Short mmCIF file of C-alpha atoms and ligand atoms in Angstrom, two decimals:
data_model
loop_
_atom_site.label_atom_id
_atom_site.label_comp_id
_atom_site.label_asym_id
_atom_site.label_seq_id
_atom_site.Cartn_x
_atom_site.Cartn_y
_atom_site.Cartn_z
CA MET J 175 10.53 8.22 16.09
CA SER J 176 7.28 7.50 17.82
CA GLN J 177 6.60 4.09 19.25
CA PRO J 178 3.33 2.45 18.24
CA LYS J 179 0.72 2.53 20.99
CA PRO J 180 -0.26 -0.99 21.88
CA GLN J 181 -3.71 -1.72 20.60
CA GLU J 182 -5.67 -4.89 20.17
CA PRO J 183 -5.38 -6.34 16.66
CA MET J 184 -8.61 -7.02 14.83
CA THR J 185 -9.90 -10.52 15.21
CA GLY J 186 -9.00 -13.24 12.77
CA ASN J 187 -7.10 -16.48 12.69
CA ALA J 188 -4.31 -16.07 10.18
CA PRO J 189 -0.79 -16.18 11.55
CA PRO J 190 1.52 -13.49 10.17
CA ALA J 191 3.83 -14.57 7.35
CA PRO J 192 7.07 -15.63 9.08
CA ALA J 193 9.61 -12.82 9.52
CA ASP J 194 12.13 -14.54 7.28
CA ALA J 195 9.51 -14.99 4.54
CA MET J 196 10.41 -11.73 2.83
CA LYS J 197 13.32 -13.18 0.87
CA ASP J 198 11.07 -15.96 -0.46
CA ILE J 199 8.25 -13.51 -1.22
CA VAL J 200 10.54 -11.25 -3.25
CA ALA J 201 11.93 -14.29 -5.10
CA LEU J 202 8.43 -15.63 -5.84
CA CYS J 203 7.33 -12.19 -7.08
CA LYS J 204 10.19 -12.18 -9.57
CA ARG J 205 9.94 -15.85 -10.57
CA ARG J 206 6.21 -15.68 -11.28
CA GLY J 207 6.08 -12.20 -12.82
CA PHE J 208 4.54 -10.06 -10.07
CA VAL J 209 7.29 -7.51 -9.44
CA PHE J 210 10.69 -6.96 -11.05
CA PRO J 211 13.48 -4.55 -10.07
CA ALA J 212 13.29 -1.55 -12.44
CA SER J 213 16.13 -1.38 -15.02
CA GLU J 214 17.33 -4.75 -13.82
CA ILE J 215 19.59 -5.38 -16.81
CA TYR J 216 21.51 -2.23 -15.82
CA GLY J 217 21.84 -3.30 -12.20
CA GLY J 218 18.50 -1.85 -11.07
CA ILE J 219 17.79 1.57 -9.55
CA ASN J 220 17.20 1.98 -5.83
CA GLY J 221 13.57 2.67 -4.93
CA PHE J 222 11.97 1.84 -8.29
CA TRP J 223 10.09 -1.33 -9.25
CA ASP J 224 8.24 -2.66 -12.29
CA PHE J 225 5.04 -4.67 -12.12
CA GLY J 226 5.06 -7.81 -14.28
CA PRO J 227 2.15 -9.52 -16.05
CA LEU J 228 0.57 -10.90 -12.85
CA GLY J 229 1.55 -7.95 -10.65
CA VAL J 230 -0.27 -5.52 -12.89
CA GLU J 231 -3.41 -7.71 -12.79
CA LEU J 232 -3.26 -7.86 -8.99
CA LYS J 233 -2.67 -4.10 -8.75
CA ASN J 234 -5.47 -3.33 -11.19
CA ASN J 235 -7.84 -5.58 -9.23
CA LEU J 236 -7.09 -3.69 -6.03
CA ARG J 237 -7.36 -0.36 -7.85
CA ASP J 238 -10.72 -1.30 -9.40
CA LEU J 239 -12.15 -2.62 -6.13
CA TRP J 240 -11.14 0.63 -4.38
CA TRP J 241 -12.72 2.70 -7.16
CA LYS J 242 -15.90 0.63 -6.95
CA HIS J 243 -16.03 0.93 -3.16
CA MET J 244 -15.41 4.68 -3.23
CA VAL J 245 -16.75 6.06 -6.53
CA THR J 246 -19.09 3.80 -8.48
CA THR J 247 -20.92 2.17 -5.56
CA PRO J 248 -19.90 4.22 -2.53
CA PRO J 249 -21.10 3.10 0.88
CA VAL J 250 -24.33 4.07 2.56
CA GLY J 251 -23.71 6.96 4.96
CA PRO J 252 -24.76 7.28 8.62
CA ASP J 253 -28.13 8.78 7.55
CA GLY J 254 -29.01 5.76 5.38
CA ALA J 255 -28.41 7.40 1.97
CA PRO J 256 -25.46 6.48 -0.26
CA VAL J 257 -22.66 9.04 0.02
CA GLN J 258 -21.65 11.06 -3.05
CA ILE J 259 -18.13 10.69 -4.39
CA VAL J 260 -16.82 11.65 -7.83
CA GLY J 261 -13.48 10.81 -9.37
CA ILE J 262 -10.83 12.87 -11.11
CA ASP J 263 -7.46 12.22 -12.75
CA SER J 264 -5.27 15.30 -12.38
CA ALA J 265 -1.84 16.10 -13.82
CA ILE J 266 1.25 14.89 -11.98
CA ILE J 267 2.95 18.24 -12.59
CA GLN J 268 1.03 21.31 -11.43
CA ASN J 269 1.91 24.97 -11.11
CA PRO J 270 4.76 25.04 -8.56
CA LYS J 271 2.90 27.71 -6.58
CA ALA J 272 0.45 24.96 -5.61
CA TRP J 273 3.24 23.16 -3.71
CA VAL J 274 4.24 26.35 -1.94
CA ALA J 275 0.62 26.86 -0.85
CA SER J 276 0.19 23.25 0.23
CA GLY J 277 3.25 23.51 2.47
CA HIS J 278 5.23 20.88 0.59
CA VAL J 279 8.00 23.22 -0.60
CA GLY J 280 8.54 24.50 2.93
CA GLY J 281 7.58 21.52 5.02
CA PHE J 282 7.66 18.20 3.18
CA SER J 283 10.99 17.12 4.48
CA ASP J 284 12.62 14.50 6.61
CA PRO J 285 15.44 15.07 9.09
CA MET J 286 18.65 13.51 7.78
CA VAL J 287 21.90 12.55 9.41
CA ASP J 288 25.05 11.77 7.42
CA CYS J 289 27.83 9.43 8.44
CA ARG J 290 31.23 11.06 7.89
CA GLU J 291 32.96 7.65 7.86
CA THR J 292 30.80 5.68 5.41
CA LYS J 293 29.22 8.66 3.57
CA PHE J 294 25.82 6.98 4.09
CA ARG J 295 22.79 9.12 4.81
CA TYR J 296 19.96 8.08 7.15
CA ARG J 297 16.58 9.39 8.20
CA GLN J 298 17.04 10.53 11.77
CA ASP J 299 13.56 9.33 12.71
CA HIS J 300 14.32 5.84 11.39
CA LEU J 301 17.32 5.27 13.67
CA ILE J 302 17.27 3.79 17.15
CA VAL J 303 20.16 4.14 19.57
CA LEU J 304 21.06 1.22 21.78
CA LYS J 305 23.05 2.12 24.88
CA ALA J 306 25.53 -0.70 25.54
CA ASP J 307 27.22 1.28 28.33
CA ALA J 308 27.67 4.93 29.37
CA HIS J 309 29.80 5.83 26.31
CA ASN J 310 29.26 3.06 23.81
CA TRP J 311 26.04 3.54 21.92
CA ILE J 312 25.17 2.08 18.57
CA ALA J 313 22.64 3.39 16.09
CA PHE J 314 20.68 0.93 13.98
CA HIS J 315 17.73 1.07 11.64
CA GLN J 316 14.35 0.63 13.36
CA GLU J 317 13.71 -2.45 11.22
CA ALA J 318 17.07 -4.14 12.02
CA SER J 319 16.65 -7.65 13.43
CA THR J 320 18.02 -8.73 16.83
CA ASP J 321 20.59 -10.86 14.99
CA ASP J 322 21.80 -7.85 12.97
CA ILE J 323 22.21 -5.87 16.17
CA ASP J 324 24.03 -8.70 17.92
CA ARG J 325 26.42 -9.08 14.96
CA LYS J 326 27.23 -5.37 15.17
CA LEU J 327 27.76 -5.53 18.97
CA LYS J 328 30.14 -8.47 18.48
CA LYS J 329 32.09 -6.59 15.79
CA LEU J 330 32.52 -3.66 18.13
CA GLY J 331 33.67 -5.96 20.94
CA LEU J 332 30.63 -5.18 23.08
CA PRO J 333 28.76 -7.87 25.03
CA VAL J 334 25.88 -9.39 23.08
CA ARG J 335 22.87 -9.11 25.36
CA LYS J 336 19.99 -9.56 22.90
CA THR J 337 17.23 -7.13 23.86
CA GLU J 338 18.44 -6.05 27.31
CA TYR J 339 20.06 -2.69 26.50
CA GLU J 340 18.18 0.59 26.74
CA ARG J 341 16.92 1.81 23.35
CA VAL J 342 16.14 5.42 22.51
CA PRO J 343 14.99 6.93 19.22
CA LEU J 344 17.80 9.06 17.75
CA THR J 345 15.35 11.98 17.61
CA GLN J 346 15.44 12.00 21.42
CA VAL J 347 19.24 12.00 21.71
CA PRO J 348 20.78 15.50 22.07
CA VAL J 349 23.30 16.28 19.31
CA SER J 350 25.92 16.94 22.03
CA GLU J 351 25.78 13.17 22.78
CA TYR J 352 26.32 12.02 19.17
CA SER J 353 30.04 11.57 19.99
CA ASN J 354 29.06 8.37 21.86
CA ILE J 355 27.27 6.85 18.88
CA THR J 356 28.64 4.44 16.28
CA GLY J 357 26.54 4.81 13.11
CA PRO J 358 24.64 1.83 11.62
CA ASP J 359 27.37 1.00 9.10
CA ALA J 360 30.37 2.67 10.78
CA LYS J 361 33.28 1.20 12.71
CA THR J 362 34.12 4.30 14.76
CA LYS J 363 32.20 6.51 17.17
CA GLY J 364 31.12 10.08 16.63
CA THR J 365 30.76 10.11 12.85
CA LEU J 366 27.06 11.04 12.61
CA THR J 367 26.40 14.66 11.68
CA GLU J 368 23.69 16.80 13.23
CA PRO J 369 20.33 16.42 11.49
CA LYS J 370 19.43 18.57 8.47
CA GLN J 371 16.07 18.81 6.73
CA PHE J 372 15.89 17.19 3.29
CA ASN J 373 12.96 17.94 0.97
CA LEU J 374 11.43 14.80 -0.47
CA MET J 375 9.99 16.28 -3.66
CA PHE J 376 11.51 15.34 -7.00
CA ASP J 377 11.94 18.37 -9.20
CA SER J 378 12.43 18.96 -12.89
CA HIS J 379 12.03 21.77 -15.42
CA ALA J 380 9.11 22.39 -17.76
CA GLY J 381 10.23 23.56 -21.19
CA PRO J 382 13.63 23.86 -22.78
CA ILE J 383 15.23 26.28 -20.29
CA LYS J 384 16.47 24.70 -17.10
CA ASP J 385 16.39 27.64 -14.72
CA ASP J 386 14.59 28.36 -11.45
CA ALA J 387 11.74 30.12 -13.24
CA ASN J 388 10.84 26.82 -14.96
CA LYS J 389 11.29 24.56 -11.96
CA VAL J 390 8.42 22.11 -11.41
CA TYR J 391 7.76 19.28 -8.97
CA LEU J 392 6.51 15.72 -9.39
CA ARG J 393 3.55 15.43 -7.04
CA PRO J 394 4.38 13.77 -3.71
CA GLU J 395 0.67 13.03 -3.08
CA THR J 396 -2.37 12.81 -5.33
CA ALA J 397 -4.43 14.83 -2.83
CA GLN J 398 -3.39 18.29 -4.02
CA GLY J 399 -4.78 17.68 -7.53
CA ILE J 400 -8.14 17.20 -5.79
CA PHE J 401 -7.96 20.47 -3.83
CA LEU J 402 -6.91 22.32 -6.98
CA ASN J 403 -10.06 21.05 -8.71
CA PHE J 404 -12.47 21.59 -5.81
CA LYS J 405 -14.09 24.61 -7.49
CA ASN J 406 -14.17 22.95 -10.93
CA VAL J 407 -15.97 19.92 -9.52
CA LEU J 408 -18.46 22.08 -7.58
CA ASP J 409 -19.16 24.17 -10.69
CA SER J 410 -19.46 21.29 -13.13
CA THR J 411 -21.38 18.65 -11.14
CA ARG J 412 -24.34 18.54 -8.79
CA VAL J 413 -22.42 17.46 -5.68
CA ARG J 414 -23.19 19.17 -2.39
CA VAL J 415 -21.33 19.12 0.90
CA PRO J 416 -20.80 16.54 2.30
CA PHE J 417 -19.19 14.86 -0.71
CA GLY J 418 -15.92 13.32 -1.79
CA ILE J 419 -13.47 13.57 -4.66
CA ALA J 420 -11.33 10.50 -5.31
CA GLN J 421 -8.18 9.96 -7.30
CA ILE J 422 -5.79 7.09 -7.98
CA GLY J 423 -2.39 7.68 -9.42
CA LYS J 424 1.36 7.90 -9.21
CA ALA J 425 3.16 9.86 -6.52
CA PHE J 426 6.88 10.46 -6.20
CA ARG J 427 9.02 10.93 -3.11
CA ASN J 428 12.77 11.09 -3.05
CA GLU J 429 12.84 8.75 -0.05
CA VAL J 430 16.20 8.77 1.67
CA THR J 431 16.11 5.10 2.46
CA PRO J 432 13.73 3.26 0.14
CA ARG J 433 13.46 -0.21 1.62
CA ASN J 434 11.49 -3.35 2.20
CA PHE J 435 10.72 -4.16 -1.41
CA ILE J 436 7.75 -2.08 -2.64
CA PHE J 437 6.80 -0.90 0.87
CA ARG J 438 8.76 2.33 0.64
CA SER J 439 9.71 3.24 -2.90
CA ARG J 440 10.46 6.50 -4.68
CA GLU J 441 7.71 6.07 -7.26
CA PHE J 442 4.46 4.52 -6.06
CA GLU J 443 0.70 4.75 -6.42
CA GLN J 444 -1.87 6.15 -4.04
CA MET J 445 -5.64 5.82 -3.74
CA GLU J 446 -6.88 8.95 -2.03
CA MET J 447 -10.26 10.46 -1.29
CA GLU J 448 -10.85 13.93 0.11
CA TRP J 449 -14.16 14.06 1.94
CA PHE J 450 -15.48 17.63 2.20
CA CYS J 451 -17.81 18.24 5.12
CA HIS J 452 -18.83 20.93 7.58
CA GLY J 453 -16.31 21.30 10.42
CA ASP J 454 -19.01 20.42 12.98
CA ASP J 455 -19.52 17.03 11.31
CA ALA J 456 -15.85 16.14 10.88
CA LYS J 457 -15.68 13.77 13.84
CA LYS J 458 -18.76 11.84 12.66
CA TRP J 459 -17.30 11.42 9.17
CA ARG J 460 -13.88 10.53 10.46
CA ASP J 461 -15.40 7.62 12.45
CA PHE J 462 -17.50 6.63 9.44
CA TRP J 463 -14.53 6.50 7.08
CA PHE J 464 -12.41 4.62 9.59
CA SER J 465 -14.98 1.91 9.81
CA GLU J 466 -15.58 1.80 6.03
CA ARG J 467 -11.91 1.66 5.13
CA THR J 468 -11.21 -1.07 7.65
CA LYS J 469 -14.11 -3.11 6.28
CA PHE J 470 -12.74 -2.63 2.78
CA TRP J 471 -9.33 -4.15 3.60
CA GLN J 472 -11.00 -6.98 5.45
CA SER J 473 -13.35 -7.66 2.54
CA ILE J 474 -10.45 -8.31 0.18
CA GLY J 475 -8.65 -10.74 2.43
CA LEU J 476 -6.79 -8.86 5.18
CA LYS J 477 -9.12 -10.39 7.74
CA SER J 478 -6.56 -11.26 10.26
CA ASP J 479 -4.58 -10.45 13.34
CA ASN J 480 -2.25 -8.68 10.95
CA LEU J 481 -4.47 -5.59 10.71
CA ARG J 482 -4.93 -2.91 13.37
CA VAL J 483 -5.73 0.76 13.86
CA ARG J 484 -3.28 3.15 15.55
CA ASP J 485 -3.73 6.79 16.52
CA HIS J 486 -0.94 9.12 15.48
CA ASP J 487 1.36 10.46 18.17
CA LYS J 488 1.85 14.22 18.28
CA ASP J 489 5.35 14.07 16.76
CA GLU J 490 4.15 12.06 13.74
CA LEU J 491 1.45 14.43 12.55
CA SER J 492 1.82 15.81 9.02
CA HIS J 493 2.11 19.56 8.56
CA TYR J 494 -1.62 19.80 7.68
CA ALA J 495 -3.01 17.68 10.53
CA LYS J 496 -3.94 19.09 13.92
CA GLU J 497 -3.38 17.34 17.22
CA GLY J 498 -6.34 15.73 18.94
CA LEU J 499 -8.51 15.63 15.82
CA GLY J 500 -8.23 11.94 15.21
CA THR J 501 -5.54 11.29 12.58
CA ALA J 502 -4.75 7.59 12.63
CA ASP J 503 -3.39 4.79 10.49
CA ILE J 504 -4.71 1.44 9.41
CA GLU J 505 -1.65 -0.73 9.83
CA TYR J 506 -0.65 -4.15 8.58
CA ARG J 507 1.81 -6.54 10.18
CA PHE J 508 4.28 -7.00 7.34
CA PRO J 509 6.85 -9.79 7.79
CA PHE J 510 9.62 -7.17 8.11
CA THR J 511 7.77 -5.16 10.78
CA ALA J 512 6.53 -8.16 12.79
CA PRO J 513 5.76 -8.32 15.63
CA ASP J 514 5.11 -4.63 14.95
CA PHE J 515 2.94 -3.11 12.25
CA GLY J 516 3.54 -0.73 9.34
CA GLU J 517 1.28 1.92 7.81
CA LEU J 518 -1.05 0.77 5.05
CA GLU J 519 -3.46 3.71 4.96
CA GLY J 520 -3.58 7.03 6.79
CA ILE J 521 -6.88 8.67 7.69
CA ALA J 522 -6.29 12.33 8.43
CA HIS J 523 -8.47 15.19 9.50
CA ARG J 524 -6.91 17.91 7.31
CA CYS J 525 -9.30 20.55 8.71
CA ASP J 526 -9.70 23.44 6.23
CA PHE J 527 -5.92 23.73 5.83
CA ASP J 528 -5.53 22.99 2.12
CA LEU J 529 -8.48 24.93 0.70
CA THR J 530 -7.65 27.91 2.92
CA GLN J 531 -4.04 27.85 1.76
CA HIS J 532 -4.99 27.60 -1.91
CA GLN J 533 -7.57 30.37 -1.50
CA GLU J 534 -4.96 32.67 0.04
CA HIS J 535 -2.22 31.90 -2.48
CA SER J 536 -4.38 31.81 -5.62
CA LYS J 537 -6.68 34.68 -4.58
CA GLN J 538 -9.61 32.59 -5.84
CA LYS J 539 -12.64 32.05 -3.60
CA LEU J 540 -12.80 28.42 -2.56
CA GLU J 541 -15.69 28.76 -0.15
CA TYR J 542 -18.76 26.59 -0.30
CA MET J 543 -22.10 28.31 -0.39
CA ASP J 544 -24.89 26.46 1.38
CA PRO J 545 -27.52 25.96 -1.38
CA ASP J 546 -30.36 26.21 1.15
CA ASP J 547 -29.11 29.44 2.69
CA ASN J 548 -26.81 31.50 0.48
CA THR J 549 -25.80 33.71 3.39
CA LYS J 550 -23.91 30.70 4.76
CA ARG J 551 -20.46 30.39 3.21
CA TYR J 552 -17.62 28.38 4.63
CA ILE J 553 -14.50 26.45 3.75
CA PRO J 554 -15.29 22.77 4.26
CA HIS J 555 -13.19 20.55 6.48
CA VAL J 556 -11.59 17.48 4.98
CA ILE J 557 -11.36 13.89 6.14
CA GLU J 558 -8.84 12.07 3.99
CA PRO J 559 -8.55 8.29 3.68
CA ALA J 560 -5.18 7.97 1.88
CA ALA J 561 -4.14 4.44 0.97
CA GLY J 562 -1.08 3.12 -0.82
CA LEU J 563 -1.97 1.08 -3.88
CA THR J 564 1.55 -0.27 -4.19
CA ARG J 565 1.73 -0.91 -0.46
CA GLY J 566 -1.71 -2.52 -0.57
CA VAL J 567 -0.43 -4.95 -3.21
CA LEU J 568 2.44 -5.86 -0.88
CA ALA J 569 0.05 -6.45 2.02
CA LEU J 570 -2.11 -8.70 -0.17
CA ILE J 571 0.91 -10.73 -1.27
CA CYS J 572 2.27 -11.04 2.30
CA GLU J 573 -1.15 -12.07 3.60
CA ALA J 574 -1.59 -14.63 0.81
CA TYR J 575 1.87 -16.17 1.16
CA THR J 576 1.30 -19.60 2.71
CA PRO J 577 4.15 -22.11 3.01
CA ASP J 578 2.86 -25.68 2.64
CA PRO J 579 5.34 -28.55 2.70
CA ASN J 580 2.60 -30.93 1.53
CA ARG J 581 2.45 -29.64 -2.00
CA PRO J 582 5.08 -29.71 -4.76
CA SER J 583 5.39 -25.92 -4.95
CA GLY J 584 6.04 -25.78 -1.18
CA VAL J 585 3.90 -22.66 -1.05
CA PHE J 586 0.66 -21.24 -2.34
CA LEU J 587 -0.78 -17.75 -2.55
CA ASP J 588 -4.07 -17.65 -0.73
CA PHE J 589 -5.48 -14.59 -2.49
CA HIS J 590 -9.05 -13.64 -1.88
CA PRO J 591 -10.71 -14.52 -5.22
CA SER J 592 -11.64 -10.87 -5.82
CA VAL J 593 -7.99 -9.86 -6.08
CA ALA J 594 -6.46 -13.06 -7.52
CA PRO J 595 -4.79 -12.16 -10.85
CA LYS J 596 -6.21 -15.30 -12.50
CA LYS J 597 -9.57 -16.56 -11.31
CA ALA J 598 -9.21 -20.02 -12.84
CA ALA J 599 -7.00 -22.15 -15.06
CA ILE J 600 -8.21 -24.56 -17.74
CA LEU J 601 -5.87 -27.52 -17.93
CA PRO J 602 -6.21 -30.33 -20.52
CA LEU J 603 -4.65 -33.47 -19.07
CA MET J 604 -3.02 -34.36 -22.40
CA SER J 605 -1.47 -31.76 -24.70
CA LYS J 606 -2.67 -33.47 -27.91
CA GLY J 607 -6.00 -34.81 -29.19
CA GLU J 608 -9.43 -34.09 -27.81
CA HIS J 609 -8.39 -32.68 -24.43
CA PRO J 610 -6.85 -29.41 -25.72
CA GLU J 611 -9.74 -28.97 -28.17
CA ILE J 612 -12.34 -29.13 -25.40
CA ALA J 613 -10.13 -26.99 -23.16
CA THR J 614 -9.78 -24.27 -25.79
CA LYS J 615 -13.55 -24.19 -26.35
CA LEU J 616 -14.16 -23.87 -22.61
CA TYR J 617 -11.44 -21.22 -22.32
CA MET J 618 -13.00 -19.11 -25.11
CA LYS J 619 -16.34 -19.22 -23.27
CA VAL J 620 -15.14 -18.54 -19.73
CA ARG J 621 -12.66 -15.79 -20.66
CA GLU J 622 -15.61 -13.59 -21.63
CA HIS J 623 -16.51 -13.50 -17.94
CA TYR J 624 -13.28 -13.97 -15.98
CA ASN J 625 -9.56 -13.42 -16.33
CA ILE J 626 -8.38 -17.02 -16.71
CA ASP J 627 -5.42 -19.06 -17.94
CA LEU J 628 -5.26 -21.82 -20.53
CA ASP J 629 -2.21 -23.94 -19.77
CA VAL J 630 -1.62 -26.90 -22.06
CA LYS J 631 1.97 -28.07 -21.67
CA GLN J 632 3.94 -29.88 -18.89
CA ASN J 633 2.75 -32.57 -16.53
CA ILE J 634 -0.37 -31.79 -14.56
CA GLY J 635 1.44 -31.67 -11.19
CA LYS J 636 3.74 -28.91 -12.41
CA ARG J 637 0.82 -26.98 -13.82
CA TYR J 638 -1.09 -27.19 -10.52
CA ALA J 639 2.08 -26.06 -8.72
CA ARG J 640 2.33 -23.00 -10.96
CA GLN J 641 -1.30 -22.06 -10.35
CA ASP J 642 -0.82 -22.52 -6.60
CA GLU J 643 2.15 -20.17 -6.67
CA ILE J 644 0.21 -17.47 -8.49
CA GLY J 645 -2.85 -17.89 -6.28
CA THR J 646 -5.44 -19.13 -8.81
CA PRO J 647 -8.52 -20.24 -6.81
CA PHE J 648 -9.79 -22.93 -9.24
CA CYS J 649 -8.27 -25.32 -11.80
CA PHE J 650 -10.61 -27.06 -14.26
CA THR J 651 -9.06 -30.19 -15.73
CA ILE J 652 -10.22 -31.88 -18.92
CA ASP J 653 -9.59 -35.65 -18.99
CA ASP J 654 -10.87 -38.79 -20.77
CA GLN J 655 -14.09 -38.74 -18.77
CA THR J 656 -14.84 -35.26 -20.14
CA SER J 657 -15.42 -36.62 -23.67
CA ALA J 658 -17.58 -39.42 -22.29
CA ASP J 659 -19.88 -37.46 -19.94
CA HIS J 660 -19.06 -33.75 -20.46
CA THR J 661 -17.75 -33.29 -16.92
CA VAL J 662 -14.52 -31.67 -15.69
CA THR J 663 -12.71 -31.78 -12.37
CA VAL J 664 -12.47 -28.63 -10.26
CA ARG J 665 -9.42 -28.47 -8.02
CA HIS J 666 -9.59 -26.02 -5.14
CA ARG J 667 -6.37 -24.14 -4.46
CA ASN J 668 -6.44 -24.15 -0.66
CA THR J 669 -7.66 -27.67 0.04
CA MET J 670 -6.41 -29.35 -3.18
CA LYS J 671 -9.75 -31.23 -3.06
CA GLN J 672 -11.40 -32.06 -6.36
CA ASP J 673 -15.07 -32.06 -7.43
CA ARG J 674 -16.59 -33.10 -10.74
CA ILE J 675 -19.00 -30.75 -12.44
CA HIS J 676 -20.67 -30.48 -15.83
CA LEU J 677 -18.80 -28.57 -18.54
CA ASP J 678 -21.77 -26.27 -19.05
CA SER J 679 -21.89 -25.25 -15.40
CA VAL J 680 -18.32 -23.95 -15.11
CA ILE J 681 -19.24 -20.25 -15.32
CA GLU J 682 -22.14 -20.65 -12.90
CA TYR J 683 -19.90 -22.65 -10.55
CA MET J 684 -17.32 -19.89 -10.60
CA ARG J 685 -19.93 -17.21 -10.06
CA THR J 686 -21.33 -18.99 -7.00
CA ASN J 687 -18.03 -19.98 -5.47
CA MET J 688 -16.15 -16.80 -6.31
CA ASN J 689 -18.46 -14.83 -4.08
CA THR J 690 -18.55 -17.26 -1.21
CA ALA J 691 -14.96 -18.52 -1.35
CA THR J 692 -12.95 -16.95 1.43
CA GLY J 693 -9.28 -16.24 1.31
CA ARG J 694 -7.80 -18.28 4.14
CA SER J 695 -9.87 -21.30 4.96
N1 GAP F 956 -2.26 12.72 1.10
C1 GAP F 956 -1.82 12.15 2.33
C2 GAP F 956 -0.66 11.31 2.18
O1 GAP F 956 -0.01 11.28 1.14
P1 GAP F 956 0.82 9.57 3.44
O2 GAP F 956 0.56 8.85 4.75
O3 GAP F 956 2.12 10.25 3.29
O4 GAP F 956 -0.40 10.55 3.29
C3 GAP F 956 -0.55 7.79 2.10
O5 GAP F 956 0.64 8.55 2.25
C4 GAP F 956 -0.22 6.34 1.81
O6 GAP F 956 0.65 6.29 0.67
C5 GAP F 956 0.55 5.64 2.92
O7 GAP F 956 -0.33 5.12 3.89
C6 GAP F 956 1.26 4.54 2.16
O8 GAP F 956 0.39 3.43 1.98
C7 GAP F 956 1.53 5.17 0.81
N2 GAP F 956 2.93 5.64 0.72
C8 GAP F 956 3.45 6.77 1.23
N3 GAP F 956 4.76 6.85 0.94
C9 GAP F 956 5.07 5.74 0.24
C10 GAP F 956 6.28 5.24 -0.36
N4 GAP F 956 7.42 5.92 -0.31
N5 GAP F 956 6.23 4.06 -1.02
C11 GAP F 956 5.06 3.36 -1.11
N6 GAP F 956 3.91 3.78 -0.57
C12 GAP F 956 3.90 4.95 0.09
#
């Protein structure tokens, strides 16, 4: 496993969500309908999650903002003209030859070690070995806390020394030394097997006959659907190199150790864009997309010390990426990685690897012909900003999670208004009489413009608490004064301060404040 290179975090003033916040975040997500365990009534299924009514709104908001930023209003390029990007939506299952050509059948695998004692299986590159003395080493997951490690040391009768022992990634320990290691969940030494490669692609069969001839794969990345349609897009649109093709959709990986809630799951969504350019310009575009993608995450609320950029080490590069060509990650400091960071988006220079591979395997020409000089033909290079939609949702929730002992809910979600699932709530003070009538009228008007809630029942404190917990930026309350002078109160989520505005100016008020309201204040 490679260690992150220390790099300055981006500026900002938000503290990371506390490390122990994860349990509360998962509980809040379930309680308020963001994320549920898949098949929960049957005991769940490891690595699969369902998005609830608010989770799907949050996810769709992130998806739509990404699409807007990349496809409908893409940024202005280094030469001052807007860049060209078109979207596609390709099939999840493609001809299996595509996955041979892309290198996924041969190379999309993780090294696995098994434990003979517990029968558990681990990713070799996720385990760290702590050397307590010359012959007593323990392996633990890279995300294990110091307390977990100390508990294990105690159990094994080894001195608890907090962080003092030497730590080495298991990938750097020769197999001949495995006899010294006690596995993460084992009681005895020497039970870890030597590493074996394990392919991460889910497979199935197309059609009624389940034999090898009909074997198909669920895509492990959305990117390949883009390469497969490179020629179709060139032939059917007016795009010219440099240009991009974007896609959002499901991807599937049979992760050995799905963990950390929706951070690493077996079914997830990606937002990927393949930027086709001349090889000579790849560096320029790589820098451009790094800056654009970072700005994007900052613009939707991740404006804090919790975001940083990290270059890939040589041993982390994917099979398509070449060393020294600037593959790097935008990382977020999730509560379970803190004080370290975890990948949120990878930006790879894929060179001409994929198109060359597909050209060779399909025997179809995938070259680009320069329209100004048709003697110039070449396979474009690719810069690929590849973000996790599901993982992005988790980063937004972690960033928004703000414990606050001064309010009844004890916590509020400080979503940037652009991603908040509900932009406002209309709350009549009383559940009968004129208040709900006025509230319903206002709701019918405002809902044409914004996704809002009308919440009539329960005492007002409880209703505010609910809106705080789901991150609604504004609550408009109808009270006795509303009938007298046609005004309502606006309660601001972060400050809990209230203003009074005219009923007729609610939409305008939202429009003005939605754009200027920041996430964390
Ligand atoms: N086409 C390149 C590609 O797929 P990747 O770094 O493997 O690159 C891109 O994946 C992004 O997809 C990651 O940065 C991460 O946000 C997300 N991702 C990858 N595996 C995931 C998983 N098992 N669960 C959730 N998100 C995942």
